[in-house]
Amino acid sequence: NAGVTQTPKFQVLKTGQSMTLQCAQDMNHNSMYWYRQDPGMGLRLIYYSASEGTTDKGEVPNGYNVSRLNKREFSLRLESAAPSQTSVYFCASSEGQGQPQHFGDGTRLSIL
Amino acid sequence: AQSVAQPEDQVNVAEGNPLTVKCTYSVSGNPYLFWYVQYPNRGLQFLLKYITGDNLVKGSYGFEAEFNKSQTSFHLKKPSALVSDSALYFCAVRDSNYQLIWGAGTKLIIKP
């Protein structure tokens, strides 16, 4: 049982490059989330999808876009990477909003 | 404003001793509270939740948490600490938009 799978695990980008972080869950969960984790700041919500076909902004959406491709997959795109986006990115899913979330192991992203 | 505070950046406990990791919250309405654990280079793992009912909630790996409405606290506890409990612990509360507000995390170090 894979749970939440994120790819890639590591990535180094140059300023201005674009990339898409992929996330897939096999638990038939309705809700999916993208967070970033920075030292001493806990988790900050970037975007979430309460259910298939919907997406909403979280606390720190600037510089990011998302796509809920289907019930299983929720991708995060950086259109023009900036050094401030260097972080660890986590995808999570839950049966519904406000329910316990299940996390992937993260993507460690460095932007030079 | 809705918020979660974990007042200790780090907690040090000797193996075999009881441990407490503190969390206080501010939220409108009845609180939904969660504890998660994060091991190095891994995603967060759900430990336990409080929604309603008994103020003492039992969770995974022998952990429990005590809800105190008058003190707006939800402290994580374990009667006898193990070295393998060393990790980063996060408290979270569900806000009025059904999203989770996260504390900054507390690093728990258990010394042999």
CSV table of C-alpha atoms in Angstrom, one decimal:
chain,number,residue,atom,x,y,z
A,1,ASN,CA,0.0,0.0,0.0
A,2,ALA,CA,1.9,3.0,-1.3
A,3,GLY,CA,-0.2,5.8,0.3
A,4,VAL,CA,0.9,9.2,-1.0
A,5,THR,CA,3.7,9.1,-3.6
A,6,GLN,CA,5.7,12.2,-4.6
A,7,THR,CA,8.1,12.7,-7.4
A,8,PRO,CA,10.8,13.7,-7.7
A,9,LYS,CA,12.4,13.3,-4.3
A,10,PHE,CA,15.1,15.9,-5.0
A,11,GLN,CA,15.5,18.7,-7.6
A,12,VAL,CA,17.9,21.5,-8.2
A,13,LEU,CA,16.7,24.3,-10.4
A,14,LYS,CA,18.1,27.6,-11.7
A,15,THR,CA,16.2,30.8,-11.1
A,16,GLY,CA,13.6,31.3,-13.8
A,17,GLN,CA,13.2,27.6,-14.7
A,18,SER,CA,9.9,25.9,-14.4
A,19,MET,CA,8.9,22.5,-13.1
A,20,THR,CA,6.0,20.4,-11.9
A,21,LEU,CA,5.9,18.4,-8.7
A,22,GLN,CA,3.8,15.3,-9.0
A,23,CYS,CA,1.6,13.7,-6.3
A,24,ALA,CA,-0.6,10.6,-6.4
A,25,GLN,CA,-2.6,8.8,-3.7
A,26,ASP,CA,-4.1,5.4,-3.7
A,27,MET,CA,-6.5,5.7,-0.7
A,28,ASN,CA,-9.5,7.0,-2.7
A,29,HIS,CA,-9.3,10.2,-0.7
A,30,ASN,CA,-11.4,13.2,-1.7
A,31,SER,CA,-9.1,16.0,-0.5
A,32,MET,CA,-5.5,16.8,-1.4
A,33,TYR,CA,-3.0,19.4,-0.3
A,34,TRP,CA,0.3,21.0,-1.1
A,35,TYR,CA,2.4,22.4,1.8
A,36,ARG,CA,5.9,23.8,2.0
A,37,GLN,CA,8.0,23.3,5.1
A,38,ASP,CA,10.7,25.8,6.1
A,39,PRO,CA,12.9,25.6,9.2
A,40,GLY,CA,11.1,27.0,12.3
A,41,MET,CA,7.9,27.8,10.4
A,42,GLY,CA,6.0,24.5,10.5
A,43,LEU,CA,3.9,23.7,7.5
A,44,ARG,CA,2.3,26.4,5.3
A,45,LEU,CA,-0.5,25.5,3.0
A,46,ILE,CA,0.1,26.5,-0.7
A,47,TYR,CA,-3.1,25.1,-2.4
A,48,TYR,CA,-5.6,22.5,-1.7
A,49,SER,CA,-8.3,20.6,-3.5
A,50,ALA,CA,-11.3,19.7,-1.4
A,51,SER,CA,-12.6,17.3,-4.0
A,52,GLU,CA,-12.0,16.3,-7.6
A,53,GLY,CA,-12.5,19.3,-9.9
A,54,THR,CA,-11.9,22.0,-7.3
A,55,THR,CA,-8.8,23.9,-6.2
A,56,ASP,CA,-8.4,26.7,-3.7
A,57,LYS,CA,-5.6,29.0,-2.5
A,58,GLY,CA,-4.0,28.4,0.8
A,59,GLU,CA,-1.8,30.7,2.9
A,60,VAL,CA,1.1,31.1,0.4
A,61,PRO,CA,-0.1,30.6,-3.2
A,62,ASN,CA,1.9,33.2,-4.9
A,63,GLY,CA,4.3,31.8,-7.5
A,64,TYR,CA,2.5,28.4,-7.7
A,65,ASN,CA,-0.2,26.8,-9.7
A,66,VAL,CA,-2.0,23.4,-9.2
A,67,SER,CA,-3.9,20.9,-11.2
A,68,ARG,CA,-6.2,18.3,-9.8
A,69,LEU,CA,-5.8,15.9,-12.7
A,70,ASN,CA,-8.2,13.3,-11.4
A,71,LYS,CA,-9.2,11.9,-8.0
A,72,ARG,CA,-5.7,10.3,-7.5
A,73,GLU,CA,-3.4,13.0,-8.8
A,74,PHE,CA,-2.6,16.6,-7.7
A,75,SER,CA,0.3,18.4,-9.2
A,76,LEU,CA,2.1,21.6,-8.2
A,77,ARG,CA,3.8,23.8,-10.8
A,78,LEU,CA,6.4,26.5,-10.4
A,79,GLU,CA,6.3,28.6,-13.5
A,80,SER,CA,9.4,30.7,-12.8
A,81,ALA,CA,11.4,29.5,-9.9
A,82,ALA,CA,12.8,31.9,-7.4
A,83,PRO,CA,15.4,31.3,-4.6
A,84,SER,CA,12.6,32.0,-2.0
A,85,GLN,CA,10.9,28.9,-3.2
A,86,THR,CA,13.8,26.7,-2.0
A,87,SER,CA,12.0,24.4,0.5
A,88,VAL,CA,10.7,21.0,1.2
A,89,TYR,CA,7.3,20.4,-0.4
A,90,PHE,CA,4.8,17.9,0.9
A,91,CYS,CA,1.7,16.5,-0.6
A,92,ALA,CA,-1.0,15.2,1.6
A,93,SER,CA,-4.5,13.7,1.2
A,94,SER,CA,-7.5,13.1,3.5
A,95,GLU,CA,-10.9,11.5,3.2
A,96,GLY,CA,-12.4,15.0,3.6
A,97,GLN,CA,-11.5,18.4,4.8
A,98,GLY,CA,-10.5,18.6,8.5
A,99,GLN,CA,-9.9,14.8,8.6
A,100,PRO,CA,-6.5,13.3,9.4
A,101,GLN,CA,-4.1,13.9,6.6
A,102,HIS,CA,-1.7,11.3,5.1
A,103,PHE,CA,1.6,12.7,3.8
A,104,GLY,CA,4.1,11.8,1.1
A,105,ASP,CA,7.9,11.8,1.9
A,106,GLY,CA,8.4,15.2,0.3
A,107,THR,CA,10.3,16.8,-2.5
A,108,ARG,CA,13.5,18.7,-1.6
A,109,LEU,CA,13.8,21.6,-4.0
A,110,SER,CA,16.7,23.9,-4.2
A,111,ILE,CA,16.7,27.0,-6.5
A,112,LEU,CA,20.0,28.6,-7.3
B,1,ALA,CA,-7.3,35.0,15.2
B,2,GLN,CA,-7.0,31.3,14.9
B,3,SER,CA,-3.6,29.9,15.9
B,4,VAL,CA,-1.6,27.1,17.4
B,5,ALA,CA,1.4,27.6,19.6
B,6,GLN,CA,4.1,25.1,20.6
B,7,PRO,CA,6.0,27.0,23.2
B,8,GLU,CA,9.1,24.8,23.3
B,9,ASP,CA,11.4,24.5,20.3
B,10,GLN,CA,13.1,21.4,21.9
B,11,VAL,CA,12.3,19.0,24.7
B,12,ASN,CA,15.0,16.8,26.2
B,13,VAL,CA,14.0,13.7,28.2
B,14,ALA,CA,15.9,10.7,29.6
B,15,GLU,CA,14.8,7.3,28.3
B,16,GLY,CA,12.3,5.7,30.6
B,17,ASN,CA,11.0,9.1,31.9
B,18,PRO,CA,7.6,10.5,31.1
B,19,LEU,CA,7.5,13.1,28.4
B,20,THR,CA,5.2,16.0,27.6
B,21,VAL,CA,5.1,18.2,24.5
B,22,LYS,CA,3.0,21.3,24.9
B,23,CYS,CA,0.4,22.8,22.6
B,24,THR,CA,-2.1,25.6,23.0
B,25,TYR,CA,-4.6,26.8,20.5
B,26,SER,CA,-7.0,29.6,19.7
B,27,VAL,CA,-9.9,28.8,17.5
B,28,SER,CA,-13.6,29.7,17.2
B,29,GLY,CA,-16.1,27.0,18.0
B,30,ASN,CA,-15.3,23.5,19.1
B,31,PRO,CA,-11.7,22.5,18.4
B,32,TYR,CA,-10.6,19.6,16.3
B,33,LEU,CA,-7.1,18.9,17.4
B,34,PHE,CA,-4.3,16.7,16.0
B,35,TRP,CA,-0.8,15.5,16.7
B,36,TYR,CA,1.6,14.4,14.1
B,37,VAL,CA,5.2,13.1,14.2
B,38,GLN,CA,7.9,13.6,11.6
B,39,TYR,CA,11.1,11.5,11.4
B,40,PRO,CA,14.1,12.7,9.5
B,41,ASN,CA,13.6,12.9,5.7
B,42,ARG,CA,10.1,11.6,6.0
B,43,GLY,CA,6.6,13.0,5.8
B,44,LEU,CA,4.4,13.7,8.8
B,45,GLN,CA,2.6,10.7,10.3
B,46,PHE,CA,-0.8,11.1,12.1
B,47,LEU,CA,-0.6,10.2,15.9
B,48,LEU,CA,-4.0,11.0,17.3
B,49,LYS,CA,-6.9,13.4,17.2
B,50,TYR,CA,-9.5,15.0,19.5
B,51,ILE,CA,-12.9,15.8,18.2
B,52,THR,CA,-15.2,15.3,21.2
B,53,GLY,CA,-15.7,13.0,24.1
B,54,ASP,CA,-13.0,11.9,26.7
B,55,ASN,CA,-10.4,14.5,27.4
B,56,LEU,CA,-7.7,11.9,27.3
B,57,VAL,CA,-7.1,10.6,23.8
B,58,LYS,CA,-4.9,7.6,23.1
B,59,GLY,CA,-3.0,7.2,19.8
B,60,SER,CA,-0.2,5.4,18.1
B,61,TYR,CA,3.1,4.2,19.6
B,62,GLY,CA,1.8,4.6,23.2
B,63,PHE,CA,1.2,8.3,22.9
B,64,GLU,CA,-1.8,10.1,24.4
B,65,ALA,CA,-2.9,13.7,24.6
B,66,GLU,CA,-4.9,15.6,27.2
B,67,PHE,CA,-7.5,18.1,26.1
B,68,ASN,CA,-8.1,21.0,28.5
B,69,LYS,CA,-10.8,23.3,27.4
B,70,SER,CA,-10.3,25.9,30.1
B,71,GLN,CA,-6.6,26.2,29.4
B,72,THR,CA,-7.1,25.8,25.6
B,73,SER,CA,-4.3,23.2,25.6
B,74,PHE,CA,-3.8,19.8,24.0
B,75,HIS,CA,-0.5,18.4,25.4
B,76,LEU,CA,1.1,15.2,24.0
B,77,LYS,CA,2.2,12.7,26.6
B,78,LYS,CA,3.9,9.4,27.0
B,79,PRO,CA,4.5,7.6,30.3
B,80,SER,CA,7.9,6.1,29.4
B,81,ALA,CA,10.0,7.6,26.6
B,82,LEU,CA,12.0,5.5,24.1
B,83,VAL,CA,15.1,6.7,22.2
B,84,SER,CA,13.1,5.9,19.1
B,85,ASP,CA,10.6,8.6,20.0
B,86,SER,CA,13.1,11.2,19.1
B,87,ALA,CA,11.6,13.2,16.3
B,88,LEU,CA,9.8,16.4,15.4
B,89,TYR,CA,6.3,16.7,16.7
B,90,PHE,CA,3.5,19.0,15.3
B,91,CYS,CA,0.3,20.1,16.8
B,92,ALA,CA,-2.6,21.2,14.5
B,93,VAL,CA,-6.1,22.6,14.8
B,94,ARG,CA,-8.8,22.7,12.3
B,95,ASP,CA,-9.9,26.2,11.4
B,96,SER,CA,-13.3,27.6,10.4
B,97,ASN,CA,-12.5,26.8,6.8
B,98,TYR,CA,-11.8,23.2,7.6
B,99,GLN,CA,-8.1,23.6,6.9
B,100,LEU,CA,-5.4,22.7,9.5
B,101,ILE,CA,-3.4,25.4,11.2
B,102,TRP,CA,0.0,24.0,12.2
B,103,GLY,CA,2.3,24.7,15.1
B,104,ALA,CA,6.0,25.4,14.4
B,105,GLY,CA,7.0,22.0,15.7
B,106,THR,CA,8.9,20.7,18.8
B,107,LYS,CA,12.0,18.7,18.5
B,108,LEU,CA,11.9,15.8,21.0
B,109,ILE,CA,15.3,14.3,22.0
B,110,ILE,CA,15.3,11.2,24.1
B,111,LYS,CA,18.7,10.5,25.7
B,112,PRO,CA,19.7,6.9,26.6
